[in-house]
Coordinates of C-alpha atoms and ligand atoms in Angstrom, one line a residue:
M1 CA 13.3 -21.7 10.0
T2 CA 16.9 -22.1 11.0
D3 CA 18.0 -21.2 7.5
W4 CA 16.1 -17.9 7.5
I5 CA 17.5 -17.0 10.9
A6 CA 21.0 -17.8 9.7
A7 CA 20.4 -15.8 6.5
A8 CA 19.1 -12.9 8.6
A9 CA 22.2 -13.0 10.8
A10 CA 24.5 -13.0 7.8
L11 CA 22.7 -10.1 6.2
S12 CA 24.5 -6.8 5.8
P13 CA 22.0 -4.6 4.1
E14 CA 22.7 -1.4 2.3
T15 CA 21.3 1.4 4.5
R16 CA 22.3 4.6 2.6
L17 CA 20.4 7.0 0.5
F18 CA 20.5 6.5 -3.3
I19 CA 20.9 9.7 -5.2
D20 CA 22.0 10.4 -8.8
G21 CA 23.1 6.8 -9.3
D22 CA 25.1 6.2 -6.1
Y23 CA 24.6 5.3 -2.5
R24 CA 25.7 8.0 -0.1
D25 CA 25.3 8.9 3.6
A26 CA 23.0 11.7 4.7
A27 CA 24.7 15.1 4.2
D28 CA 24.7 15.6 8.0
G29 CA 25.6 12.0 8.7
A30 CA 22.3 11.4 10.6
T31 CA 20.9 7.9 11.0
L32 CA 17.7 6.5 12.4
D33 CA 17.3 3.2 14.3
S34 CA 15.7 0.3 12.5
I35 CA 14.0 -1.8 15.2
S36 CA 13.2 -5.4 14.4
P37 CA 9.5 -6.0 15.0
R38 CA 10.3 -9.7 15.3
D39 CA 12.1 -9.3 18.7
G40 CA 12.2 -5.6 19.4
S41 CA 16.0 -5.4 19.0
L42 CA 18.0 -2.8 17.1
F43 CA 18.5 -4.4 13.7
T44 CA 20.5 -1.7 11.9
R45 CA 20.8 2.1 11.4
I46 CA 19.6 3.7 8.3
A47 CA 20.8 7.0 6.8
A48 CA 18.2 9.7 7.7
G49 CA 17.7 12.0 4.8
D50 CA 16.7 15.6 5.5
T51 CA 15.9 18.8 3.4
V52 CA 19.4 19.0 1.9
D53 CA 19.3 15.4 0.8
V54 CA 15.8 15.7 -0.6
D55 CA 17.0 18.8 -2.5
A56 CA 20.0 16.9 -4.0
A57 CA 17.7 14.0 -5.0
V58 CA 15.1 16.3 -6.6
R59 CA 17.7 18.3 -8.5
A60 CA 19.3 15.1 -9.8
A61 CA 15.8 13.8 -10.8
S62 CA 15.0 17.1 -12.5
A63 CA 18.3 17.3 -14.4
A64 CA 17.8 13.7 -15.6
F65 CA 14.3 14.5 -16.7
E66 CA 15.4 17.6 -18.6
S67 CA 18.3 15.7 -20.2
G68 CA 15.8 13.4 -21.9
V69 CA 17.9 10.3 -21.1
W70 CA 14.8 8.6 -19.8
S71 CA 11.9 10.9 -20.4
R72 CA 12.5 11.1 -24.2
A73 CA 14.1 7.6 -24.5
D74 CA 12.4 5.2 -27.0
R75 CA 9.6 3.6 -25.0
R76 CA 10.9 0.2 -26.0
E77 CA 14.2 1.1 -24.2
R78 CA 12.3 2.0 -21.0
Q79 CA 10.3 -1.2 -21.5
R80 CA 13.5 -3.3 -21.8
V81 CA 15.0 -1.8 -18.7
L82 CA 11.9 -2.1 -16.5
I83 CA 11.4 -5.7 -17.5
R84 CA 15.0 -6.3 -16.6
L85 CA 14.3 -4.7 -13.2
S86 CA 11.3 -7.0 -12.7
E87 CA 13.5 -10.0 -13.5
L88 CA 16.2 -8.8 -11.1
M89 CA 13.7 -8.5 -8.3
L90 CA 12.7 -12.2 -8.9
E91 CA 16.4 -13.2 -9.2
N92 CA 16.9 -11.6 -5.8
L93 CA 13.6 -12.8 -4.4
D94 CA 15.0 -14.4 -1.2
E95 CA 17.0 -11.3 -0.3
L96 CA 14.2 -8.9 -0.9
A97 CA 11.7 -11.1 0.9
L98 CA 14.0 -11.3 3.9
L99 CA 14.5 -7.6 4.1
E100 CA 10.8 -7.1 3.9
S101 CA 10.1 -9.6 6.5
L102 CA 12.7 -8.3 8.9
D103 CA 11.6 -4.7 8.5
S104 CA 7.8 -5.1 8.5
G105 CA 7.2 -8.4 10.3
H106 CA 5.5 -10.0 7.3
P107 CA 5.7 -13.8 7.5
I108 CA 8.6 -14.8 5.2
G109 CA 6.3 -17.1 3.3
D110 CA 4.0 -14.2 2.4
A111 CA 7.0 -12.0 1.6
R112 CA 8.3 -14.6 -0.9
R113 CA 4.9 -15.7 -2.3
V114 CA 3.1 -12.3 -2.4
D115 CA 5.1 -9.1 -1.7
V116 CA 8.1 -9.6 -4.0
P117 CA 6.4 -11.4 -6.9
N118 CA 3.5 -8.9 -6.8
A119 CA 5.8 -5.9 -6.8
A120 CA 7.9 -7.4 -9.7
R121 CA 4.7 -8.2 -11.7
T122 CA 3.5 -4.6 -11.2
I123 CA 6.7 -3.2 -12.6
R124 CA 6.7 -5.6 -15.5
W125 CA 3.0 -5.0 -16.3
Y126 CA 3.5 -1.3 -16.7
A127 CA 6.6 -1.9 -18.8
E128 CA 4.8 -4.3 -21.1
A129 CA 1.9 -1.8 -21.5
L130 CA 4.3 0.8 -23.0
D131 CA 4.0 -0.3 -26.6
K132 CA 0.3 -1.1 -26.4
I133 CA -1.1 2.3 -25.5
Y134 CA -2.2 4.6 -28.3
D135 CA -2.6 8.4 -28.1
E136 CA -5.6 10.2 -29.6
V137 CA -6.6 12.2 -32.6
A138 CA -9.4 14.7 -31.9
P139 CA -12.4 14.9 -34.2
T140 CA -11.4 18.3 -35.7
P141 CA -12.8 19.9 -38.9
E142 CA -11.1 18.7 -42.1
N143 CA -8.7 21.6 -42.2
A144 CA -7.0 20.8 -38.9
L145 CA -5.3 17.9 -37.2
A146 CA -5.2 17.8 -33.4
L147 CA -3.1 15.2 -31.6
V148 CA -3.7 14.5 -28.0
R149 CA -0.6 12.8 -26.5
R150 CA 0.4 11.8 -23.0
E151 CA 3.6 13.3 -21.7
P152 CA 5.4 12.6 -18.4
L153 CA 4.9 15.1 -15.7
G154 CA 8.5 15.6 -14.6
V155 CA 9.7 14.8 -11.1
V156 CA 7.4 12.5 -9.0
G157 CA 7.8 12.3 -5.2
A158 CA 6.4 9.0 -3.9
V159 CA 5.8 8.8 -0.2
V160 CA 4.8 5.4 1.1
P161 CA 3.9 3.7 4.3
W162 CA 5.2 0.6 6.2
N163 CA 2.4 -1.9 5.7
Y164 CA 3.4 -3.2 2.2
P165 CA 6.6 -1.3 1.5
L166 CA 7.6 -3.0 -1.8
I167 CA 4.1 -3.5 -3.3
I168 CA 2.9 0.1 -2.7
S169 CA 6.2 1.5 -3.9
A170 CA 5.8 -0.6 -7.1
W171 CA 2.3 0.7 -7.6
K172 CA 3.8 4.2 -7.8
I173 CA 7.2 3.8 -9.4
G174 CA 5.9 1.3 -12.0
P175 CA 3.6 3.7 -13.9
A176 CA 5.7 6.8 -13.0
L177 CA 8.9 5.4 -14.5
A178 CA 7.2 3.7 -17.4
A179 CA 5.6 7.0 -18.4
G180 CA 9.1 8.6 -18.4
N181 CA 9.1 10.6 -15.2
S182 CA 12.0 10.8 -12.7
V183 CA 11.2 9.6 -9.2
V184 CA 12.2 10.4 -5.6
L185 CA 10.9 7.7 -3.3
K186 CA 10.6 8.3 0.4
P187 CA 9.9 5.0 2.2
A188 CA 8.5 4.9 5.7
E189 CA 11.2 5.3 8.3
N190 CA 10.8 1.8 9.8
T191 CA 10.6 -0.1 6.5
S192 CA 13.2 1.4 4.1
L193 CA 15.5 -1.5 3.4
S194 CA 13.7 -3.1 0.5
A195 CA 13.4 0.3 -1.3
I196 CA 17.1 1.0 -0.8
R197 CA 17.9 -2.3 -2.3
L198 CA 15.5 -1.8 -5.1
A199 CA 17.4 1.4 -6.1
G200 CA 20.5 -0.7 -6.6
L201 CA 18.7 -3.2 -8.7
A202 CA 17.1 -0.5 -10.8
A203 CA 20.6 0.9 -11.6
E204 CA 21.8 -2.6 -12.4
A205 CA 18.8 -3.0 -14.8
G206 CA 19.9 0.2 -16.6
V207 CA 17.7 2.9 -15.1
P208 CA 20.0 6.0 -15.7
A209 CA 21.5 8.0 -12.9
G210 CA 19.1 10.5 -11.4
V211 CA 16.0 8.9 -12.7
F212 CA 15.2 6.8 -9.6
N213 CA 16.3 8.1 -6.2
V214 CA 15.5 6.8 -2.7
V215 CA 15.7 9.1 0.3
P216 CA 14.8 7.3 3.6
G217 CA 14.2 9.6 6.5
Y218 CA 11.5 10.9 8.9
G219 CA 8.2 12.1 7.5
R220 CA 8.2 15.5 9.2
T221 CA 11.6 16.3 7.7
A222 CA 12.3 14.3 4.4
G223 CA 8.6 13.7 3.6
Q224 CA 7.7 17.3 4.2
A225 CA 10.7 18.6 2.1
L226 CA 9.6 16.5 -0.8
G227 CA 6.0 17.8 -0.4
R228 CA 7.2 21.4 -0.4
H229 CA 9.9 21.2 -3.1
P230 CA 9.3 23.6 -6.0
L231 CA 10.8 21.2 -8.6
V232 CA 8.5 18.3 -7.6
D233 CA 5.6 18.2 -10.1
K234 CA 3.6 15.5 -8.4
V235 CA 3.4 13.7 -5.1
A236 CA 1.8 10.2 -4.9
F237 CA 1.1 9.4 -1.2
T238 CA -0.2 6.4 0.7
G239 CA -0.7 6.6 4.5
S240 CA -2.8 8.3 7.1
P241 CA -5.5 10.9 6.4
A242 CA -3.8 13.5 8.6
V243 CA -0.5 13.3 6.7
G244 CA -2.3 13.1 3.3
K245 CA -4.1 16.3 4.1
G246 CA -0.7 17.8 5.0
F247 CA 0.5 17.1 1.5
L248 CA -2.4 19.1 0.1
T249 CA -1.2 22.0 2.3
Y250 CA 2.4 21.6 1.3
A251 CA 1.3 21.7 -2.4
G252 CA -0.9 24.7 -1.8
E253 CA 1.9 26.6 0.0
S254 CA 4.6 25.7 -2.6
N255 CA 4.1 25.2 -6.3
G256 CA 0.6 23.8 -6.4
K257 CA 2.0 20.4 -7.4
Q258 CA -0.4 17.6 -8.2
V259 CA -1.2 15.3 -5.3
S260 CA -2.8 11.8 -5.3
L261 CA -3.8 10.3 -2.0
E262 CA -4.6 6.8 -0.8
L263 CA -5.5 7.2 2.9
G264 CA -6.8 3.9 4.2
G265 CA -10.2 2.8 5.2
K266 CA -12.6 1.1 7.5
S267 CA -13.9 -1.3 5.0
A268 CA -17.3 -3.0 5.6
Q269 CA -17.9 -6.7 5.1
L270 CA -21.7 -6.9 4.8
V271 CA -23.1 -10.3 5.3
L272 CA -26.8 -10.7 4.5
A273 CA -29.3 -13.2 5.9
D274 CA -29.4 -15.6 2.9
V275 CA -25.8 -16.7 2.9
E276 CA -25.7 -20.5 2.7
D277 CA -22.1 -21.4 3.3
L278 CA -21.3 -19.5 6.5
A279 CA -18.1 -21.4 7.1
A280 CA -16.6 -20.2 3.7
C281 CA -17.9 -16.7 4.4
A282 CA -16.3 -16.7 7.9
S283 CA -13.0 -17.8 6.5
S284 CA -13.0 -15.0 4.0
V285 CA -14.2 -12.5 6.6
A286 CA -11.4 -13.5 8.9
W287 CA -8.6 -13.5 6.3
G288 CA -10.0 -10.2 5.1
I289 CA -9.0 -8.6 8.4
F290 CA -6.3 -10.8 9.9
Y291 CA -4.0 -11.1 6.9
N292 CA -0.8 -9.1 7.5
A293 CA -2.0 -8.7 11.1
G294 CA -4.7 -6.3 9.9
Q295 CA -2.2 -3.7 8.5
T296 CA -3.9 -3.4 5.2
C297 CA -5.5 -0.1 4.0
H298 CA -8.5 -1.9 2.6
G299 CA -8.6 -4.5 5.4
G300 CA -12.2 -5.6 6.1
S301 CA -12.2 -4.2 9.6
R302 CA -16.0 -3.9 10.0
L303 CA -18.3 -7.0 9.9
I304 CA -21.8 -5.8 9.4
V305 CA -24.0 -8.8 9.8
D306 CA -27.7 -9.6 9.6
E307 CA -29.0 -10.5 13.1
T308 CA -30.2 -13.9 11.8
V309 CA -26.7 -15.2 11.0
H310 CA -24.7 -13.2 13.6
D311 CA -24.1 -15.9 16.2
E312 CA -23.1 -18.6 13.9
L313 CA -20.9 -16.4 11.7
V314 CA -19.1 -14.8 14.7
D315 CA -18.4 -18.2 16.2
E316 CA -16.9 -19.4 12.9
V317 CA -14.8 -16.2 12.6
L318 CA -13.5 -16.7 16.1
K319 CA -12.6 -20.4 15.2
V320 CA -10.7 -19.2 12.2
G321 CA -8.9 -16.6 14.2
R322 CA -7.8 -19.1 16.9
S323 CA -6.6 -21.5 14.2
L324 CA -4.1 -19.1 12.6
V325 CA -0.5 -19.7 13.4
L326 CA 0.8 -16.5 15.0
G327 CA 4.6 -16.2 15.6
D328 CA 8.0 -15.7 14.2
P329 CA 8.0 -14.1 10.8
L330 CA 11.0 -16.1 9.9
D331 CA 9.2 -19.4 10.3
E332 CA 7.7 -20.6 7.0
L333 CA 4.7 -21.9 8.8
T334 CA 3.7 -18.6 10.4
Q335 CA 0.5 -17.1 9.0
L336 CA 0.3 -14.1 11.2
G337 CA 3.4 -12.0 11.8
T338 CA 4.0 -8.9 13.8
I339 CA 2.7 -5.4 14.0
A340 CA 5.3 -3.3 12.2
S341 CA 6.4 -1.0 15.0
G342 CA 6.3 -0.4 18.7
V343 CA 4.3 2.8 18.2
Q344 CA 1.7 0.9 16.1
L345 CA 1.6 -1.9 18.7
D346 CA 0.7 0.5 21.5
R347 CA -1.9 2.1 19.2
V348 CA -3.6 -1.3 18.4
L349 CA -3.5 -2.4 22.1
G350 CA -5.0 1.0 23.1
Y351 CA -8.1 0.1 21.2
T352 CA -8.8 -2.8 23.4
E353 CA -9.3 -0.3 26.2
V354 CA -11.4 1.9 24.0
A355 CA -13.6 -1.1 23.2
R356 CA -14.1 -1.9 26.9
S357 CA -14.9 1.7 27.6
E358 CA -17.6 1.6 24.8
G359 CA -19.2 -1.6 26.4
V360 CA -18.1 -3.8 23.5
S361 CA -17.5 -7.6 24.0
V362 CA -13.8 -8.2 23.5
H363 CA -12.5 -11.5 22.2
G364 CA -8.7 -11.4 22.2
G365 CA -7.1 -8.0 22.0
N366 CA -3.9 -8.9 23.9
R367 CA -0.2 -8.8 23.2
V368 CA 1.4 -12.1 22.6
R369 CA 5.0 -12.9 23.7
P370 CA 6.3 -15.9 21.8
T371 CA 9.1 -17.8 23.6
G372 CA 12.5 -16.3 22.7
L373 CA 10.8 -13.3 21.0
E374 CA 9.1 -11.8 24.1
D375 CA 9.9 -8.2 23.0
G376 CA 8.5 -8.6 19.5
F377 CA 5.3 -6.8 18.4
Y378 CA 2.7 -9.6 18.3
V379 CA -1.1 -9.2 18.9
E380 CA -3.6 -12.0 18.8
P381 CA -6.6 -11.9 16.4
T382 CA -9.3 -9.7 18.0
V383 CA -13.0 -9.6 17.6
F384 CA -15.0 -6.7 19.0
D385 CA -18.6 -7.8 19.1
G386 CA -21.7 -5.6 19.7
V387 CA -20.0 -2.5 18.3
D388 CA -22.0 0.7 17.9
N389 CA -20.9 1.8 14.4
A390 CA -21.0 5.4 15.4
G391 CA -18.4 4.9 18.2
R392 CA -14.7 5.0 18.0
I393 CA -14.3 1.3 17.4
G394 CA -16.8 1.5 14.5
Q395 CA -15.3 4.6 13.0
E396 CA -11.5 4.8 13.6
E397 CA -8.9 2.9 11.5
I398 CA -7.1 0.7 14.0
F399 CA -4.7 -0.9 11.5
G400 CA -4.3 -4.1 13.6
P401 CA -5.9 -7.6 13.6
S402 CA -9.1 -6.2 15.0
L403 CA -12.6 -6.8 13.6
A404 CA -15.5 -4.7 14.7
V405 CA -18.9 -6.5 14.5
T406 CA -22.2 -4.6 14.2
T407 CA -25.5 -6.3 13.9
V408 CA -28.2 -5.1 11.5
R409 CA -31.7 -6.0 10.3
G410 CA -32.0 -6.4 6.5
V411 CA -30.1 -5.1 3.5
D412 CA -31.2 -1.4 3.7
E413 CA -30.0 -1.0 7.3
G414 CA -26.8 -3.0 6.3
I415 CA -26.0 -0.6 3.5
R416 CA -26.8 2.5 5.6
V417 CA -24.4 1.4 8.4
A418 CA -21.7 0.3 5.9
N419 CA -21.9 3.8 4.3
E420 CA -21.8 5.6 7.7
S421 CA -18.0 6.1 7.6
A422 CA -15.7 8.9 6.7
Y423 CA -13.8 6.3 4.6
G424 CA -14.7 4.7 1.3
L425 CA -11.9 2.5 0.2
A426 CA -13.4 -1.0 -0.2
A427 CA -16.4 -3.1 0.9
S428 CA -17.9 -6.5 0.3
V429 CA -21.4 -8.0 0.3
W430 CA -22.3 -11.6 0.9
T431 CA -25.6 -12.9 -0.5
Q432 CA -27.0 -15.7 -2.8
N433 CA -29.2 -13.3 -4.7
I434 CA -27.6 -11.8 -7.8
T435 CA -30.0 -8.8 -7.9
T436 CA -29.3 -8.0 -4.3
A437 CA -25.6 -8.4 -4.9
L438 CA -25.5 -6.0 -7.8
T439 CA -27.8 -3.3 -6.3
T440 CA -25.9 -3.4 -3.0
A441 CA -22.6 -3.1 -4.8
Q442 CA -24.0 0.0 -6.6
R443 CA -25.2 1.5 -3.3
L444 CA -22.0 0.9 -1.3
R445 CA -19.8 4.0 -1.4
A446 CA -16.3 2.5 -2.0
G447 CA -13.6 2.3 -4.6
T448 CA -13.8 -1.5 -4.7
V449 CA -16.8 -3.8 -3.8
W450 CA -16.3 -7.5 -3.7
V451 CA -19.3 -9.9 -4.0
N452 CA -19.0 -13.2 -2.0
T453 CA -15.3 -12.7 -1.6
F454 CA -12.7 -10.3 -0.2
D455 CA -9.4 -8.9 -1.2
V456 CA -9.1 -10.5 -4.6
A457 CA -7.1 -8.1 -6.6
D458 CA -4.5 -7.6 -9.2
V459 CA -2.6 -4.8 -11.0
I460 CA -5.3 -5.1 -13.8
T461 CA -7.9 -3.3 -11.7
P462 CA -7.8 0.3 -10.3
F463 CA -7.4 0.7 -6.6
G464 CA -8.2 3.8 -4.5
G465 CA -11.0 5.3 -2.6
V466 CA -13.8 7.9 -2.3
K467 CA -14.6 10.2 0.6
Q468 CA -11.6 10.5 3.1
S469 CA -10.0 7.4 1.6
G470 CA -8.4 9.7 -0.9
A471 CA -8.3 10.7 -4.5
G472 CA -6.7 9.1 -7.5
R473 CA -6.1 5.5 -8.4
D474 CA -3.2 3.1 -8.2
R475 CA -2.9 0.1 -10.5
S476 CA -4.4 -0.6 -14.0
L477 CA -3.9 1.6 -17.0
H478 CA -5.8 4.4 -15.3
A479 CA -2.7 4.9 -13.1
F480 CA -1.0 6.4 -16.1
D481 CA -3.4 9.3 -15.7
A482 CA -1.7 10.2 -12.4
Y483 CA 1.8 10.4 -13.9
T484 CA 1.1 12.0 -17.3
A485 CA -0.3 15.2 -18.7
L486 CA -2.3 15.4 -21.9
K487 CA -0.6 17.6 -24.5
T488 CA -2.7 18.9 -27.4
T489 CA -0.9 19.7 -30.7
W490 CA -3.2 21.5 -33.1
I491 CA -2.0 21.7 -36.7
D492 CA -3.6 23.9 -39.3
L493 CA -3.9 22.0 -42.6
G494 CA -4.9 25.2 -44.4
Ligands
NAD501 P1 1.9 8.1 8.2 O1 0.8 8.7 7.3 O2 2.4 9.0 9.3 O3 3.1 7.7 7.3 C1 3.1 7.4 5.9 C2 4.3 8.1 5.2 O4 4.2 9.5 5.4 C3 5.7 7.7 5.7 O5 6.6 7.6 4.7 C4 6.0 8.8 6.7 O6 7.4 9.0 6.9 C5 5.4 10.0 5.9 N1 5.1 11.1 6.8 C6 4.7 11.1 8.1 N2 4.5 12.3 8.6 C7 4.8 13.2 7.6 C8 4.7 14.6 7.5 N3 4.4 15.3 8.5 N4 5.0 15.1 6.3 C9 5.4 14.3 5.2 N5 5.4 13.0 5.3 C10 5.1 12.4 6.4 O7 1.4 6.8 8.7 P2 1.8 6.2 10.1 O8 2.0 7.2 11.2 O9 3.0 5.4 9.9 O10 0.5 5.4 10.5 C11 -0.5 6.0 11.2 C12 -1.8 5.5 10.8 O11 -2.0 5.7 9.4 C13 -2.0 4.0 11.0 O12 -2.3 3.6 12.2 C14 -3.1 3.7 10.0 O13 -4.3 3.9 10.5 C15 -2.8 4.7 8.8 N6 -2.0 4.1 7.7 C16 -2.6 3.9 6.6 C17 -1.9 3.3 5.5 C18 -2.6 3.0 4.2 O14 -2.1 2.2 3.5 N7 -3.6 3.8 3.8 C19 -0.6 2.8 5.7 C20 0.0 3.1 6.9 C21 -0.7 3.7 7.9

């Protein structure tokens, strides 16, 4: 732990915008405070981009796109450069992991084992796919030939949240850059450091100037400017439903740009009466919500459990929750780090009061003040038991280590309650019966359904939601659909 603290103290991170191949200050010199969630102190100040900076970045991206330096480059060249970027991320693993941990409060062990390798793998996977994807020839009459080819869209604006800064950025820039687009990335204001560093690594890898730009700044200024810019062809957004809907408005009021949205969830973990290994189930249920202190868009924040196994399962979940090592993100032994910001901390703690007002049994739900880190943003694992699924605790995305437990009788009621949500990002079902598993998976309205597990995922499978969890998919080859347009070329063969 001492080593990581020393490394953090010695760190002097790049904090400026990255536009057209160079780091620069915001045009008006504005900065925003980056507060360390570890101890609540001022960690550094980051350049705060605004409309003028976003305009400069978008114009650089557009000029690079039109020049063809990347958009029309041999795809093997784009492949080589992006694979090099992925390698550079791993060569700089400790630095990127430290930036991610300091900014977001992820435990350093998770940042090293999960965040950075996962993001690097995503970039590499899309690069490797580039010479394995074929276009189409349409079944025309014999006297014609119609080619259907994928082409890059142009300038992509990627607006990402603070819960997995590097991973979610990679989900967007991997396929967008591989397909030949230019990108302007707007990270969340409180977690911009890894994205800023990534821009430098991309340039080192050989991504040409203007093709990948990073403009940190506030959402209502920099984010909105990107959403409304007439030269942006597409916005890929992950974050809250309110802001996601705002991007649809920006698009409608500007150039009708394409918008894909990933807007979080209230994912149900449905446990049926026939589960045999309740301890294993409880461990999965607990990690499904408590990992990353519950700040996961598909986090399993609702446990919908059959009344016959409720008591034993909830006891086991509580045991797992109490056993987790909560504390300093810079300690390799820490399993549960911080909430990412003071605003989010207040939001999460506010739900403890909401739960009490709804007559729910509250286990945990308190702020924790570790010795020496008293002002950090720590919350203990929390179980709200006896939740009415229709109330606020059952319906609202808390985005903290908070599990809402609702008891049901039988599979039909379980599916009905699981589907009674405005969201539809993910769900799971636990049962020994294969037929019940498959029919339940079909009936659960969600983009991903896990059977007898939770949160097993990889870049190979699509990720995204139905209902208010958004539209469009990150990950897998399907993500190319979000960053390409189909071009038909019809040739008369006389
Ligand atoms: P948010 O939606 O406000 O922020 C996400 C991104 O959008 C950030 O980059 C932010 O700067 C930008 N943004 C914010 N306001 C904007 C605006 N008016 N115009 C353009 N861009 C804007 O998310 P938040 O406020 O940080 O978190 C609020 C809640 O959203 C959380 O409590 C959680 O429920 C949810 N959330 C979901 C996810 C997810 O992965 N789906 C991630 C983070 C937060």
